Coordinates of C-alpha atoms in Angstrom, one line a residue:
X30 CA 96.5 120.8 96.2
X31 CA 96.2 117.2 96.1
X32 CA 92.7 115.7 97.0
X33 CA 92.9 114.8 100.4
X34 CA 92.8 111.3 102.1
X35 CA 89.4 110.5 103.9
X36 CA 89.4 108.9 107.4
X37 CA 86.3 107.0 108.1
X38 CA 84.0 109.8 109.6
X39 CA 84.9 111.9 106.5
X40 CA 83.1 113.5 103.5
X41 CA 84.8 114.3 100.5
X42 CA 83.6 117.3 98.9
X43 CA 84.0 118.8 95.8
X44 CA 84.0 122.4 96.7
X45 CA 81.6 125.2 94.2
X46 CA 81.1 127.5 96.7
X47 CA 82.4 129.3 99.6
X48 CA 83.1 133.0 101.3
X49 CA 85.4 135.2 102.9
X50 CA 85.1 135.8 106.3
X51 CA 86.5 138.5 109.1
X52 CA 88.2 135.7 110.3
X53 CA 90.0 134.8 106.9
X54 CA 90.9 138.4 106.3
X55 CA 92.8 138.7 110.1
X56 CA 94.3 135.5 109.4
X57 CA 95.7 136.7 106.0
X58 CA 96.9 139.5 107.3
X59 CA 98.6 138.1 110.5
X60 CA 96.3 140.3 112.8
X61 CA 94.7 137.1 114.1
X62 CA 98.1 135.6 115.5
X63 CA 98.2 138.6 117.9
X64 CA 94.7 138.2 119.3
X65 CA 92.8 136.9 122.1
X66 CA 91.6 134.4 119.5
X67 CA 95.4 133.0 118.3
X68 CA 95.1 129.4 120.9
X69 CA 91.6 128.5 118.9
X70 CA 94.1 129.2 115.1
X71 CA 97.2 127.6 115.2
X72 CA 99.0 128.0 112.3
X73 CA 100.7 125.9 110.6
X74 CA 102.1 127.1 107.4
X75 CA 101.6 126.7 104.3
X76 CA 98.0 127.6 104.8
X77 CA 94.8 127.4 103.2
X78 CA 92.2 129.8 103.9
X79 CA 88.6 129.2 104.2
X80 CA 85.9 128.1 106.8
X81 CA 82.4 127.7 104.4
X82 CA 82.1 124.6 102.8
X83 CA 79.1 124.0 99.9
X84 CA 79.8 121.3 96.8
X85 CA 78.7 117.7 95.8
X86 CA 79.6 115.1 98.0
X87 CA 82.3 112.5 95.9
X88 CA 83.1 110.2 98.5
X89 CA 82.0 109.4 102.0
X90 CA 84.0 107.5 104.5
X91 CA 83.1 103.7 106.2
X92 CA 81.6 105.0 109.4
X93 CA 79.3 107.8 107.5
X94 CA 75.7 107.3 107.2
X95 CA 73.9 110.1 106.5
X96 CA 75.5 111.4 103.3
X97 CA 76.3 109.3 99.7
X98 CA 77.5 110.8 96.9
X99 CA 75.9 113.6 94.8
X100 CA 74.3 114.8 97.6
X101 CA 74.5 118.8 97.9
X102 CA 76.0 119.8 101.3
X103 CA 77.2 122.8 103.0
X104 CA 79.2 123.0 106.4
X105 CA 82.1 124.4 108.4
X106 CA 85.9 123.4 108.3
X107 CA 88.0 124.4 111.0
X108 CA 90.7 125.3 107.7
X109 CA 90.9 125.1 104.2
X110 CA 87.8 125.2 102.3
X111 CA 89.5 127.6 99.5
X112 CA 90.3 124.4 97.8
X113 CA 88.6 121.9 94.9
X114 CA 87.9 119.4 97.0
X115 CA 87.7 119.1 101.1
X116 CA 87.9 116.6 103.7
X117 CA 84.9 117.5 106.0
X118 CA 83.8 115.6 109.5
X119 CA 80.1 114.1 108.7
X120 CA 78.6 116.1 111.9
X121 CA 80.3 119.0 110.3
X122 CA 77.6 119.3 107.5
X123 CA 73.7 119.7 106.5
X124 CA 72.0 118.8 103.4
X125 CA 71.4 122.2 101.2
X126 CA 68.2 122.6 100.9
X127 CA 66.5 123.1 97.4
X128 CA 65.6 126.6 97.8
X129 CA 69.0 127.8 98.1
X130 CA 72.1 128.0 95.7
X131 CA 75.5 127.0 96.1
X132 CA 76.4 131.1 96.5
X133 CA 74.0 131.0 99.1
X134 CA 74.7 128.1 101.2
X135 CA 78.8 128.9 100.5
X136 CA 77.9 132.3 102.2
X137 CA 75.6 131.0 105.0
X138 CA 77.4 128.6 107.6
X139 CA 80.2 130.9 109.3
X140 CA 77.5 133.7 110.0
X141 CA 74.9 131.3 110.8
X142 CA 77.3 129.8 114.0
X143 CA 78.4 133.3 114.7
X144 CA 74.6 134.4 114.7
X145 CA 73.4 131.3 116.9
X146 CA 76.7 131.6 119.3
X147 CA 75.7 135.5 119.8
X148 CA 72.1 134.4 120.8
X149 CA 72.5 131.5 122.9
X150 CA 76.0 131.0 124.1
X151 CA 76.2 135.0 124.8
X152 CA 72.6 136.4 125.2
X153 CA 71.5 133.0 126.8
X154 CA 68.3 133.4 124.6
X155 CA 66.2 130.9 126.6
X156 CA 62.2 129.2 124.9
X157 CA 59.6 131.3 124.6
X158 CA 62.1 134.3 124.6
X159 CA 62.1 137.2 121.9
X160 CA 64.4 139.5 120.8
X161 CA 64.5 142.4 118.6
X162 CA 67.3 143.6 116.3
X163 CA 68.3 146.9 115.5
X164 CA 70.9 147.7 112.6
X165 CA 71.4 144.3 111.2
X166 CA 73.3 144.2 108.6
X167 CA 76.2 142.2 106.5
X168 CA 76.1 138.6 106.4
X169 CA 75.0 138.3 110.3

C-alpha cells in the first residue's frame, strides 16, 4: 500500500504493532455487513483491516501540536491499521507510556474504548461509584 497523504490534523505513523479484534474477524468474514452494526462499517472495497494503531510517529501535519516525530503513539483508526504506515487524526492518539511495549499498547486501545463505553455510556458509572467484576477475561 502506498504511504498515505497527510491532511493537516494528521499523524503519520509507522505501524509496529497492532491486534485483531471481534470486529475485524466479522468484518472478514462478511457477518458484520448483516448486523445491527453495518451503518457505523461501510465498506468500501478493497479493504484494509485493522482498528489498533502503535508505531513511531514520521510525520505530523500543519495544525498538529502535540506530537513530533519519533514520538511513540498508540490510538484508534476507524480502518486500516494492518498497514506499514497510517494516517491517524491527532485526537485519535496518546503518547505510549514507557512501561508498556509496542505488543502491548497494539493490543490495548480497541478493548480499552469497548471497556470505558460498557462502564459509562451503558452502566452510566457515575464518581464515587464502584463496581465489581466477575469472570473477566480476554482482552476486556
Amino acid at each position: 500500500m502506498p504511504v498515505p497523504t497527510l491532511t493537516d490534523t494528521q499523524v503519520l505513523v509507522e505501524m509496529r504493532a497492532s491486534s485483531i479484534n471481534p470486529a475485524d474477524i466479522q468484518m472478514r468474514n462478511g457477518a458484520i455487513l448483516q448486523s445491527p452494526m453495518a451503518d457505523k462499517f461501510p465498506v468500501q472495497l478493497p479493504i484494509v483491516l485493522g482498528f489498533d494503531v502503535a508505531g513511531i510517529v514520521k510525520e505530523v501535519g500543519e495544525k498538529v501540536r502535540h506530537f513530533k516525530p519519533g514520538d511513540r503513539v498508540m490510538g484508534l483508526v476507524p480502518m486500516g491499521s494492518y498497514m506499514d504506515y497510517v494516517a491517524v487524526e491527532e485526537d485519535h492518539l496518546a503518547v505510549i507510556p514507557e512501561s508498556l511495549s509496542f505488543e502491548e499498547a497494539g493490543a490495548a486501545p480497541a478493548v480499552a474504548l469497548t471497556a470505558w463505553q460498557a462502564l459509562f455510556e451503558h452502566g452510566r458509572l457515575q464518581p464515587r461509584q464502584r463496581i465489581l467484576v466477575h469472570a473477566g477475561a480476554g482482552g476486556l
